[in-house]
mmCIF file of C-alpha atoms in Angstrom:
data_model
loop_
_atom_site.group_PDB
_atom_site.id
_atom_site.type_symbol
_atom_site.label_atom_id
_atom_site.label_comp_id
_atom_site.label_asym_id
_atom_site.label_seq_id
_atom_site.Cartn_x
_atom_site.Cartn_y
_atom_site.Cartn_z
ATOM 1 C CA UNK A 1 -50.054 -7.868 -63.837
ATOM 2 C CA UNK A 2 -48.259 -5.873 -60.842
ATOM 3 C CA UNK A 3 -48.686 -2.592 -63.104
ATOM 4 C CA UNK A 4 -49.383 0.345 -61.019
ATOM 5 C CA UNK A 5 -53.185 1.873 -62.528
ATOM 6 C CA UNK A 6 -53.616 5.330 -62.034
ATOM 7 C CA UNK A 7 -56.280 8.165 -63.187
ATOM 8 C CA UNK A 8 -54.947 11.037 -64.726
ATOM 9 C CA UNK A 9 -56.784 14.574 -63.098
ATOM 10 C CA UNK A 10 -57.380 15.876 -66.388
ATOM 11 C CA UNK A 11 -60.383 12.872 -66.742
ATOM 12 C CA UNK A 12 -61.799 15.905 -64.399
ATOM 13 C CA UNK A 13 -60.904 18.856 -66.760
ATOM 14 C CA UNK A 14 -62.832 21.941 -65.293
ATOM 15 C CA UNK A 15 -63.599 20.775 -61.847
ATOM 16 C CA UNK A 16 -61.567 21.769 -58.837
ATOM 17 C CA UNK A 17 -58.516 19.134 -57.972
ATOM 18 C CA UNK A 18 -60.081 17.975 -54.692
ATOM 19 C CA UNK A 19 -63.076 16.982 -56.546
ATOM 20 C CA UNK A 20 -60.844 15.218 -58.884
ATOM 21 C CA UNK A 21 -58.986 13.415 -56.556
ATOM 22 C CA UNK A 22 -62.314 12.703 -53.947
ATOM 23 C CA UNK A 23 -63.568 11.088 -57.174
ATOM 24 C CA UNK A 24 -60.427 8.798 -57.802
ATOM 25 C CA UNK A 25 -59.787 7.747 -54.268
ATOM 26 C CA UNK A 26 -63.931 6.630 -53.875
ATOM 27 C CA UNK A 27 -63.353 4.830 -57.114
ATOM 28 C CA UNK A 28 -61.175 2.148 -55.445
ATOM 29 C CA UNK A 29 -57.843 3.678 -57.107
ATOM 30 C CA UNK A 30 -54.542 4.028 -55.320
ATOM 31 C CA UNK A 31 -52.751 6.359 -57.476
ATOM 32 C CA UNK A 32 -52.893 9.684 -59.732
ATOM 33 C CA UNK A 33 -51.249 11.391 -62.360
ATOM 34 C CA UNK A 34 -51.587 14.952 -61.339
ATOM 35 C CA UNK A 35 -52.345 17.499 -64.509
ATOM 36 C CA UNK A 36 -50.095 20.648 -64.854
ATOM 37 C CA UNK A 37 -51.282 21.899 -68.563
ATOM 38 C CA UNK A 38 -51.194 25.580 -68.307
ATOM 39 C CA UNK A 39 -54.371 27.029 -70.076
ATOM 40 C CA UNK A 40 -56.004 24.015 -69.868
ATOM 41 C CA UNK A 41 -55.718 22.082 -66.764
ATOM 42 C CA UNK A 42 -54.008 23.634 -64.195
ATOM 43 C CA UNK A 43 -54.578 20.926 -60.964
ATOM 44 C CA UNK A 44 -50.455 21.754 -60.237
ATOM 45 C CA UNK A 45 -48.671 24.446 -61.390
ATOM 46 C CA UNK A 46 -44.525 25.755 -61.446
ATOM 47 C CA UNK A 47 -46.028 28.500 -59.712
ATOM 48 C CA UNK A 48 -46.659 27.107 -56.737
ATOM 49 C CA UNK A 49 -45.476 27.469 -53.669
ATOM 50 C CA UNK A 50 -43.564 25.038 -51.657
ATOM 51 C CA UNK A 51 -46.717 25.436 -48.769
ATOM 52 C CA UNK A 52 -48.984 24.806 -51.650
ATOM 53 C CA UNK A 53 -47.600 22.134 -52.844
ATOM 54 C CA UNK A 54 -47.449 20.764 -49.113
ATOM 55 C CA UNK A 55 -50.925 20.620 -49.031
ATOM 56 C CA UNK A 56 -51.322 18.898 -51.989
ATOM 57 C CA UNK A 57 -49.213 16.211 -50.476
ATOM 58 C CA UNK A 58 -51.091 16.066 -48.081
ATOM 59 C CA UNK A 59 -54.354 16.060 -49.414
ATOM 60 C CA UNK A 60 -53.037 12.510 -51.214
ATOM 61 C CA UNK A 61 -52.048 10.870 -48.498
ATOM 62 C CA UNK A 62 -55.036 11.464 -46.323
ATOM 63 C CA UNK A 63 -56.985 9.822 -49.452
ATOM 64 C CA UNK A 64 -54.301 7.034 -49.520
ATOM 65 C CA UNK A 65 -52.939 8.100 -52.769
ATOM 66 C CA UNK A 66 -49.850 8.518 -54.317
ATOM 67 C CA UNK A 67 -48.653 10.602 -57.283
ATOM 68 C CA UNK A 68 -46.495 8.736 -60.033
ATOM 69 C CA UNK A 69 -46.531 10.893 -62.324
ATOM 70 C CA UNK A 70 -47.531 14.649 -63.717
ATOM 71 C CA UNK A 71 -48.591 16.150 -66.759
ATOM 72 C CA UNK A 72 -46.580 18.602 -67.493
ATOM 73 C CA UNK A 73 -46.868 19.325 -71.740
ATOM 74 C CA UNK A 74 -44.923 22.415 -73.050
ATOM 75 C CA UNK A 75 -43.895 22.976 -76.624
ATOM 76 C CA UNK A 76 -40.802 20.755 -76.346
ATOM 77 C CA UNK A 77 -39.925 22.530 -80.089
ATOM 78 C CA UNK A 78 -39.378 26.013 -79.474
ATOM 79 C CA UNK A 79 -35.986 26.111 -77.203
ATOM 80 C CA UNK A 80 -37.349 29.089 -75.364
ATOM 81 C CA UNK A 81 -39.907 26.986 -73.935
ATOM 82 C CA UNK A 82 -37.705 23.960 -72.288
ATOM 83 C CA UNK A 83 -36.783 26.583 -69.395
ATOM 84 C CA UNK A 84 -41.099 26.574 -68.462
ATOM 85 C CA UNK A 85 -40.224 22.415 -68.879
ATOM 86 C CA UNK A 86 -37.503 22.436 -66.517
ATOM 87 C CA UNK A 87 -39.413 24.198 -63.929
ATOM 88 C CA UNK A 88 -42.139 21.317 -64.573
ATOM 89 C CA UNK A 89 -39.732 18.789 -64.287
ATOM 90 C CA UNK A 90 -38.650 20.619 -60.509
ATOM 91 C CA UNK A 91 -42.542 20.551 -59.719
ATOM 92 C CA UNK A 92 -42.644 17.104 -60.520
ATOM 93 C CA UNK A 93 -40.103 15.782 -58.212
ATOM 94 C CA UNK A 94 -41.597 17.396 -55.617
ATOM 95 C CA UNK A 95 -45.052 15.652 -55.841
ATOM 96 C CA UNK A 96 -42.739 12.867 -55.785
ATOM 97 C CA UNK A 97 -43.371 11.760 -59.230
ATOM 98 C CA UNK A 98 -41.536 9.325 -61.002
ATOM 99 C CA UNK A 99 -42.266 9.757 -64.537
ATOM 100 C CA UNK A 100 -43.213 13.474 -66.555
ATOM 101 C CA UNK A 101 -45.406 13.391 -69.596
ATOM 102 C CA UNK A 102 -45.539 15.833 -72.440
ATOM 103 C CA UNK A 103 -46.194 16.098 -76.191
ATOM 104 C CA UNK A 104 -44.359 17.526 -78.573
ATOM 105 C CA UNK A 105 -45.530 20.648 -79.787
ATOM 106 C CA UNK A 106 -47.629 20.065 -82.455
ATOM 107 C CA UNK A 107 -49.889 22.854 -81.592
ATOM 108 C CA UNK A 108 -47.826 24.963 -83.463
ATOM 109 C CA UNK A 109 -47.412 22.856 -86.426
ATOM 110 C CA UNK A 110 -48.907 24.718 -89.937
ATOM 111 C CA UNK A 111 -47.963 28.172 -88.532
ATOM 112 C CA UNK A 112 -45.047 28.379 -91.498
ATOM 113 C CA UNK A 113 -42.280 26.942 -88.921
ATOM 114 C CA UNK A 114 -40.604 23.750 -90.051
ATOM 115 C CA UNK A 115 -39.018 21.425 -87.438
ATOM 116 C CA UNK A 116 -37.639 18.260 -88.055
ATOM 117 C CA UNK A 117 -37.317 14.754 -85.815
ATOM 118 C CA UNK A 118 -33.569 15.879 -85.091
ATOM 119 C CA UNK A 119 -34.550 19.225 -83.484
ATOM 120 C CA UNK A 120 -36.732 17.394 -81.206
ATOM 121 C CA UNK A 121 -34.547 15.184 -80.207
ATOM 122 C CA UNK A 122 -31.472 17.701 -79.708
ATOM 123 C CA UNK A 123 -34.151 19.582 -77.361
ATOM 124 C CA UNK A 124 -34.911 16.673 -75.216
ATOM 125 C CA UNK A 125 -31.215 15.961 -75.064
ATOM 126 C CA UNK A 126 -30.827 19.028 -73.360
ATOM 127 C CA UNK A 127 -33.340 18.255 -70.730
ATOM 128 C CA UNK A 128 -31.320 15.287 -70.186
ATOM 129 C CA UNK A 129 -29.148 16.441 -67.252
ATOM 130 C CA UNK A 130 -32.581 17.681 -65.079
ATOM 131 C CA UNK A 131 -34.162 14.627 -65.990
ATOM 132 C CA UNK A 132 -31.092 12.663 -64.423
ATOM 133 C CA UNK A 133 -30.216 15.630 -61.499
ATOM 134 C CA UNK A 134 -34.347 14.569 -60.603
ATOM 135 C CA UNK A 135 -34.210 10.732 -60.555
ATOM 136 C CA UNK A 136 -37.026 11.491 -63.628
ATOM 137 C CA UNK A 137 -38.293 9.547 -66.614
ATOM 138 C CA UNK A 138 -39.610 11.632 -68.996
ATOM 139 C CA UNK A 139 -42.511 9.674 -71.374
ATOM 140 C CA UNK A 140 -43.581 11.733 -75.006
ATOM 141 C CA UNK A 141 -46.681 11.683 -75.876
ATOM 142 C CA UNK A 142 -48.660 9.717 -78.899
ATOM 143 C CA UNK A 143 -50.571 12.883 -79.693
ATOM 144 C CA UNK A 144 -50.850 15.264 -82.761
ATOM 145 C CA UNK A 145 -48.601 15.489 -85.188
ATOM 146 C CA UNK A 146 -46.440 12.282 -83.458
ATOM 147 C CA UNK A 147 -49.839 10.170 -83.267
ATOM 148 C CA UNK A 148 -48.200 6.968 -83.579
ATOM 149 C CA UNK A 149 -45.701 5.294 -81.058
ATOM 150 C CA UNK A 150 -43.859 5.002 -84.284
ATOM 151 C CA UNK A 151 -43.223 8.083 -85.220
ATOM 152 C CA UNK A 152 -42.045 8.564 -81.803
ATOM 153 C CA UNK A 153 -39.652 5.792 -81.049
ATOM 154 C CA UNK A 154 -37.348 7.425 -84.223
ATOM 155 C CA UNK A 155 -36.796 9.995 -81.771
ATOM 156 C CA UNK A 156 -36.385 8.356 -78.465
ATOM 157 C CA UNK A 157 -34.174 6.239 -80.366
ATOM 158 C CA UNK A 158 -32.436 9.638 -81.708
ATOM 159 C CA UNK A 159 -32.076 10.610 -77.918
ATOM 160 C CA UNK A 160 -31.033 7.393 -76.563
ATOM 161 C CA UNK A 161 -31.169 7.729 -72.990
ATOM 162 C CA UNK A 162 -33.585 5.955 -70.388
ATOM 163 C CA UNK A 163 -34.947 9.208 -69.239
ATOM 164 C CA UNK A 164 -36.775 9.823 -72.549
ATOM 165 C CA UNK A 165 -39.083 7.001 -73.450
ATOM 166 C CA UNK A 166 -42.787 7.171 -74.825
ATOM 167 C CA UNK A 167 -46.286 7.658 -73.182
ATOM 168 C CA UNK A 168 -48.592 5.340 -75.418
ATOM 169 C CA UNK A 169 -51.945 6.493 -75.715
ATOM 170 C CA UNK A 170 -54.305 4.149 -76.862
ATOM 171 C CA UNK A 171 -56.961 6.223 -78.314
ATOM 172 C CA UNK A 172 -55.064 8.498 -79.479
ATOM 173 C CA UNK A 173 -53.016 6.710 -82.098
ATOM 174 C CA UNK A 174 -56.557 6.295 -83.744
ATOM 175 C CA UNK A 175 -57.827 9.474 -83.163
ATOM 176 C CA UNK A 176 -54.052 10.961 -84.802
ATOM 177 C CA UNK A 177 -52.568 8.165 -86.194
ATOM 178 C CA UNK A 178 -55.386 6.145 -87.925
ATOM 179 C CA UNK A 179 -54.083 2.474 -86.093
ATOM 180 C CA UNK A 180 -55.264 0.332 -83.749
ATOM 181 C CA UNK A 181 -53.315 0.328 -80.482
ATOM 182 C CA UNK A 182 -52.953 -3.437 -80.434
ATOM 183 C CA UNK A 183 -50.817 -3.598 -83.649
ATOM 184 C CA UNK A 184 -49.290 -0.624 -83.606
ATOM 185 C CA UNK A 185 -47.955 -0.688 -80.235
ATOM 186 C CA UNK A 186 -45.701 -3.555 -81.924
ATOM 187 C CA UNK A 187 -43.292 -1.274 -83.660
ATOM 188 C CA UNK A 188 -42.228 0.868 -80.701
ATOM 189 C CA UNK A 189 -42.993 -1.628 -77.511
ATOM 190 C CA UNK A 190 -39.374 -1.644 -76.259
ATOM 191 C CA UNK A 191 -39.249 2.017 -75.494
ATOM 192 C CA UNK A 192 -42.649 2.306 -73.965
ATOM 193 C CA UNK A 193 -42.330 2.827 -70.261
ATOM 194 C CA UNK A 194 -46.103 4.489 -69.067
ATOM 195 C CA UNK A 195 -49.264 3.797 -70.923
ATOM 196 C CA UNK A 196 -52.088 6.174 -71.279
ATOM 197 C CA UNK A 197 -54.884 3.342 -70.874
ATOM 198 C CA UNK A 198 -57.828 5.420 -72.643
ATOM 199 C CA UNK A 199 -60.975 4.157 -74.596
ATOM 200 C CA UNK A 200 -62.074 5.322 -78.018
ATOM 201 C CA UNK A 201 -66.091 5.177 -79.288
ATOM 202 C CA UNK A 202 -67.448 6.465 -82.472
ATOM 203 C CA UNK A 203 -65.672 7.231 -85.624
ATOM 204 C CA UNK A 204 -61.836 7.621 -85.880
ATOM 205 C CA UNK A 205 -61.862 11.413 -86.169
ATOM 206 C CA UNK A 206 -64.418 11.756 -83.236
ATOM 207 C CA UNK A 207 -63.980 12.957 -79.688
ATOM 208 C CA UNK A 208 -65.494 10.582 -78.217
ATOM 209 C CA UNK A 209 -63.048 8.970 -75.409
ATOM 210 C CA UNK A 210 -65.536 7.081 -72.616
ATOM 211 C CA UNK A 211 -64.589 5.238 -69.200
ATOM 212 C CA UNK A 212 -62.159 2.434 -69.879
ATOM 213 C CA UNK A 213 -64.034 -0.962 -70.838
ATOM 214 C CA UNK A 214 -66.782 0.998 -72.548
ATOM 215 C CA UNK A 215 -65.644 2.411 -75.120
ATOM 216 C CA UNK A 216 -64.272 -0.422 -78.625
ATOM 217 C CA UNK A 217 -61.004 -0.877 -78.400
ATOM 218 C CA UNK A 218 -59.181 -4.261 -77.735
ATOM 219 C CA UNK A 219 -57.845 -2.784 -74.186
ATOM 220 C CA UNK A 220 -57.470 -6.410 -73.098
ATOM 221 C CA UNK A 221 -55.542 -8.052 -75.480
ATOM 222 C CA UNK A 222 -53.769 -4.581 -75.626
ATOM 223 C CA UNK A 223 -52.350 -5.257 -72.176
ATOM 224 C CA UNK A 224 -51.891 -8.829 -72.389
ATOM 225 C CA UNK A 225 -49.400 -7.991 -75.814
ATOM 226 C CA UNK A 226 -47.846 -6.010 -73.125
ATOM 227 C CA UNK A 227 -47.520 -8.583 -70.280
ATOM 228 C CA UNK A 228 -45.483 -10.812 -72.939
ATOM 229 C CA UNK A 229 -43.503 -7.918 -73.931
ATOM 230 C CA UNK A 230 -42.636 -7.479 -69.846
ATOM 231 C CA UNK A 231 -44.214 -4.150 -69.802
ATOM 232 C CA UNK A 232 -43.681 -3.246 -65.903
ATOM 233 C CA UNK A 233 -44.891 0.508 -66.196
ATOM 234 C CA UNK A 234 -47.922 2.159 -65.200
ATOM 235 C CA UNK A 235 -51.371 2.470 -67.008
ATOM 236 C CA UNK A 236 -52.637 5.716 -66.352
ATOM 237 C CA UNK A 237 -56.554 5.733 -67.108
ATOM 238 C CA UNK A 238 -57.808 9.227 -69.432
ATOM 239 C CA UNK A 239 -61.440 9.748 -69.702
ATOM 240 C CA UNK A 240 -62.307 12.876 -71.877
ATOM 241 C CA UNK A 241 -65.982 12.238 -72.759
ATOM 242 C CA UNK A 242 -67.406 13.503 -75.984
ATOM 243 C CA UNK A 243 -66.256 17.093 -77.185
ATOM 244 C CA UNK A 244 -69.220 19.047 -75.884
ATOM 245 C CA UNK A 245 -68.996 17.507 -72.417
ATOM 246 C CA UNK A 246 -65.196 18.023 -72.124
ATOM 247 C CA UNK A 247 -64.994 21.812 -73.235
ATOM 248 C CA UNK A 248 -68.193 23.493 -71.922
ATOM 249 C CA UNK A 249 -68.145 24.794 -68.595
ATOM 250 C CA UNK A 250 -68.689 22.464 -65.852
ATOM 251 C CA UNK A 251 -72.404 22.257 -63.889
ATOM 252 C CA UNK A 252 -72.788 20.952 -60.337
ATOM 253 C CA UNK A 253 -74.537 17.584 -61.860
ATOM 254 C CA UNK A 254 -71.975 16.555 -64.288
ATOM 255 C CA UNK A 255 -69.472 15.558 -61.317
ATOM 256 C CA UNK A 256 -71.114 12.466 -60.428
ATOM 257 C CA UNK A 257 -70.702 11.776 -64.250
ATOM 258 C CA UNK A 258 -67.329 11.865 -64.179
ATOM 259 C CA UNK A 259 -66.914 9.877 -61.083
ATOM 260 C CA UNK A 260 -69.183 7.335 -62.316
ATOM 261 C CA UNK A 261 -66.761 6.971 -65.390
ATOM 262 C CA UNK A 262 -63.667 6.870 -63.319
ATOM 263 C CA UNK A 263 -65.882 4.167 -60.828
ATOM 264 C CA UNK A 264 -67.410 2.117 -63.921
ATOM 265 C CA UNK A 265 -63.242 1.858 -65.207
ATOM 266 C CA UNK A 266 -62.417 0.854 -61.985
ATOM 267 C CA UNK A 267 -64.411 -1.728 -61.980
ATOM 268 C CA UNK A 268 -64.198 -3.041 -65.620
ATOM 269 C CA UNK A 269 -60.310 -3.211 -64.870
ATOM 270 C CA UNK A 270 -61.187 -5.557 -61.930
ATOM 271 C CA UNK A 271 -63.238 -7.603 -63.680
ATOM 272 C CA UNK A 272 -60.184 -8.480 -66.014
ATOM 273 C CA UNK A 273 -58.004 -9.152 -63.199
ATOM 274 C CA UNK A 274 -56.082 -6.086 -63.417
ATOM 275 C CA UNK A 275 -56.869 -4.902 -59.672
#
């Protein structure tokens, strides 16, 4: 139970990152996973500069926070795009991360390309060397078309090295994959090194992600699978709300709606003993 729990910033997709991180250090939390998803939510970015990213730092520590890890999803199947990744993986080291999550690319699934398991692994291969030049783990993503940890861990297996391992997302291997994180987490355990601790309400197919502990999955017994397992990693909490909440554009008023979700987690995950 000495997991480090951290909020990801993109539980505050559209507001500003000092609101985000205001939010998370009021909450009671100690440490963030900062979002770098270009086009969507840009907290960090590659193009910063190294003043920028200064204050940043800084901005954590006088919060008392601490970034373990970033955000950084690219296409990780088109080979042109691993350069952008690289540059993610740089960005990440120097917010002092320890861990870099992406998916895979299955936004550009059903566009007539066809790419296999083995391409994906050959391209994370070649990130390899930056991973290991940067100290860095990098964790895929249960997302898309690779919505179970099952599907994933043929590839991490593929890659073989400890700087590729999986993110497991807990909602979304039912809102992609159709299982229930508590079993399905089973088949892929050993390679899962950070957790995406998120909530799932409604139907399968819904977008419907709430604060953790109100939501219907078995988040309890999820983690407790995972303290006999030996699971050391982080949890990182997600909150994405329903659909309508999480793309429109943000009003002044819906801030203290996300911090009450982020506050309402934190305190659900210290009722269970988890803080």
């Amino acid at each position: 139970m000495d997991n480090k729990i951290a909020v990801l910033t993109n539980t505050y997709h559209g507001f500003t990152l000092d609101e985000a991180l205001n939010g998370i250090a009021a909450a009671g939390f100690r440490y963030v996973e900062l979002a770098a998803v270009r086009g969507w939510t840009e907290h960090v970015s590659s193009d910063m500069t190294d003043a920028q990213i200064e204050e940043v730092k800084q901005k954590l520590a006088s919060l008392g926070l601490t970034a373990i890890g970033m955000s950084g999803h690219c296409n990780l199947m088109e080979e042109e795009r691993l350069d952008d990744f690289r540059k993610n993986i740089e960005l990440a080291s120097k917010l002092g991360c320890q861990y870099i999550i992406s998916s895979t690319g299955e936004a550009h699934f059903g566009k007539g390309e066809s790419f296999s398991d083995e391409i994906l692994a050959k391209h994370l291969k070649d990130l390899v060397p930056e991973l290991e030049r940067y100290h860095m783990t990098m964790v895929l993503e249960v997302h898309g078309e690779y919505g179970t940890g099952e599907s994933l861990y043929k590839v991490t297996r593929m890659v073989d090295s400890p700087h590729v391992a999986i993110n497991y997302d807990t909602a979304n291997v039912v809102f992609y994959g159709g299982k229930y994180p508590e079993e399905e987490i089973k088949c892929c355990v050993g390679d899962v090194k950070y957790v995406h601790l998120k909530d799932k309400a409604g139907e399968m197919k819904e977008w419907n992600f709430p604060g953790v502990g109100s939501g219907n999955l078995k988040l309890k017994k999820f983690m407790e699978y995972m303290d006999s397992e030996g699971y050391t990693g982080p949890y990182s909490i997600e909150i994405e709300y329903t659909e309508d909440f999480c793309m429109r554009d943000k009003k002044p008023e819906d801030l203290a709606v996300a911090n009450k979700a982020v506050k309402d987690s934190y305190d659900y995950l210290k009722s269970i003993g988890r803080i």
